[in-house]
Amino acid sequence: MPIRVMLVDDQVLLRTGFRMVLAAQPDMEVVAEAGDGAEALEVLRSTEVDVVLMDVRMPRLDGVEATRRICAQPDPPKVLILTTFDLDEYAFSGLKAGASGFMLKDVPPGELLGAIRSVHSGDAVVAPSTTRRLLDRFSPMLPSTGREPERKELGRLTDREREVMMLVAQGLSNGEIAARLVLSEATVKTHVGRILTKLGLRDRVQVVVLAYESGLVRAGGGGGAA
């Protein structure tokens, strides 16, 4: 079954361009479109969607609030934020609202298609280098007050899993983590999967946000207090 994609953007021309790119893919199908977040929520009531490509700045209901409402629903579609500006604070807010990643609107078609496939398969699509810059800039927006918020859930992790979580939060890819810890990529992937399961998180983006919220990692990439 092809990946069912919904396009949410107030610019018809952009939606048309994205639709043309996606229509050429045998494993993708644009099943719905919306001009703002409110319309998107209405359409989703009657349309099954796997991945939502979500603009941020739209009339009536913006992409951040729409993402929050979509992700609060049972078994929601994945949301991929599309933004005009790199490191846009709205994109960061979208990640906190539950989006599985964000990309720039001028991304090459091949990268956009790869991102849709990755999100659909359960991966996050915030590039490691972007994760570092994103969190360094916006982590002060997180409601962290140091050691106190470190959640009880983190106690479920083994020492190795905490180590892996810190490196994920610092923006390292599985390959980079494997090299740092002298492990195979498959082993790192297994650790990441266990972290997600134990903490009840959906993807790597939520791992990053929780690590900063909890004080496990601080802005600048360093570890927090143990």
CSV table of N, CA and C in Angstrom, one decimal, residues 41 54 61-73 76 79 81 90 92-99:
chain,number,residue,atom,x,y,z
A,41,LEU,N,-7.5,19.5,10.2
A,41,LEU,CA,-8.2,18.7,11.3
A,41,LEU,C,-9.5,18.2,10.8
A,54,MET,N,3.4,19.5,6.9
A,54,MET,CA,2.7,20.6,7.6
A,54,MET,C,3.5,21.9,7.5
A,61,LEU,N,-5.6,28.6,11.9
A,61,LEU,CA,-4.9,27.7,12.9
A,61,LEU,C,-3.5,27.4,12.3
A,62,ASP,N,-2.4,27.7,13.0
A,62,ASP,CA,-1.1,27.5,12.5
A,62,ASP,C,-0.7,26.1,12.6
A,63,GLY,N,0.5,25.7,12.0
A,63,GLY,CA,0.9,24.4,11.9
A,63,GLY,C,1.3,23.8,13.3
A,64,VAL,N,1.8,24.6,14.2
A,64,VAL,CA,2.2,24.1,15.5
A,64,VAL,C,1.0,23.6,16.3
A,65,GLU,N,0.0,24.4,16.4
A,65,GLU,CA,-1.2,24.0,17.1
A,65,GLU,C,-1.9,22.9,16.4
A,66,ALA,N,-1.9,22.9,15.1
A,66,ALA,CA,-2.6,21.8,14.4
A,66,ALA,C,-1.8,20.5,14.6
A,67,THR,N,-0.5,20.6,14.7
A,67,THR,CA,0.4,19.4,15.0
A,67,THR,C,0.1,18.9,16.4
A,68,ARG,N,-0.1,19.8,17.3
A,68,ARG,CA,-0.3,19.4,18.7
A,68,ARG,C,-1.7,18.6,18.8
A,69,ARG,N,-2.7,19.1,18.1
A,69,ARG,CA,-4.0,18.5,18.1
A,69,ARG,C,-4.0,17.2,17.4
A,70,ILE,N,-3.3,17.1,16.3
A,70,ILE,CA,-3.2,15.9,15.5
A,70,ILE,C,-2.5,14.8,16.3
A,71,CYS,N,-1.4,15.1,16.9
A,71,CYS,CA,-0.6,14.1,17.7
A,71,CYS,C,-1.2,13.7,19.0
A,72,ALA,N,-2.2,14.5,19.4
A,72,ALA,CA,-2.9,14.1,20.7
A,72,ALA,C,-4.0,13.1,20.4
A,73,GLN,N,-4.3,12.8,19.1
A,73,GLN,CA,-5.3,11.9,18.8
A,73,GLN,C,-4.8,10.5,18.8
A,76,PRO,N,-2.3,8.7,15.6
A,76,PRO,CA,-2.3,9.8,14.7
A,76,PRO,C,-1.3,9.5,13.5
A,79,VAL,N,3.8,13.6,11.5
A,79,VAL,CA,3.8,15.0,11.0
A,79,VAL,C,5.2,15.4,10.7
A,81,ILE,N,7.2,18.7,9.7
A,81,ILE,CA,7.1,20.2,9.6
A,81,ILE,C,7.9,20.7,8.4
A,90,TYR,N,9.4,28.3,15.3
A,90,TYR,CA,8.1,27.6,15.1
A,90,TYR,C,8.3,26.2,14.8
A,92,PHE,N,10.8,24.4,16.0
A,92,PHE,CA,11.1,23.8,17.2
A,92,PHE,C,9.9,23.5,18.1
A,93,SER,N,9.0,24.5,18.1
A,93,SER,CA,7.7,24.3,18.8
A,93,SER,C,6.9,23.2,18.2
A,94,GLY,N,7.0,23.0,16.9
A,94,GLY,CA,6.4,21.9,16.2
A,94,GLY,C,6.9,20.6,16.7
A,95,LEU,N,8.2,20.5,16.9
A,95,LEU,CA,8.8,19.2,17.3
A,95,LEU,C,8.3,18.9,18.7
A,96,LYS,N,8.2,19.9,19.6
A,96,LYS,CA,7.7,19.7,20.9
A,96,LYS,C,6.3,19.3,20.9
A,97,ALA,N,5.5,19.8,19.9
A,97,ALA,CA,4.1,19.5,19.8
A,97,ALA,C,3.9,18.1,19.3
A,98,GLY,N,4.9,17.4,18.8
A,98,GLY,CA,4.8,16.0,18.4
A,98,GLY,C,5.2,15.7,17.0
A,99,ALA,N,5.7,16.7,16.3
A,99,ALA,CA,6.2,16.4,14.9
A,99,ALA,C,7.3,15.4,14.9
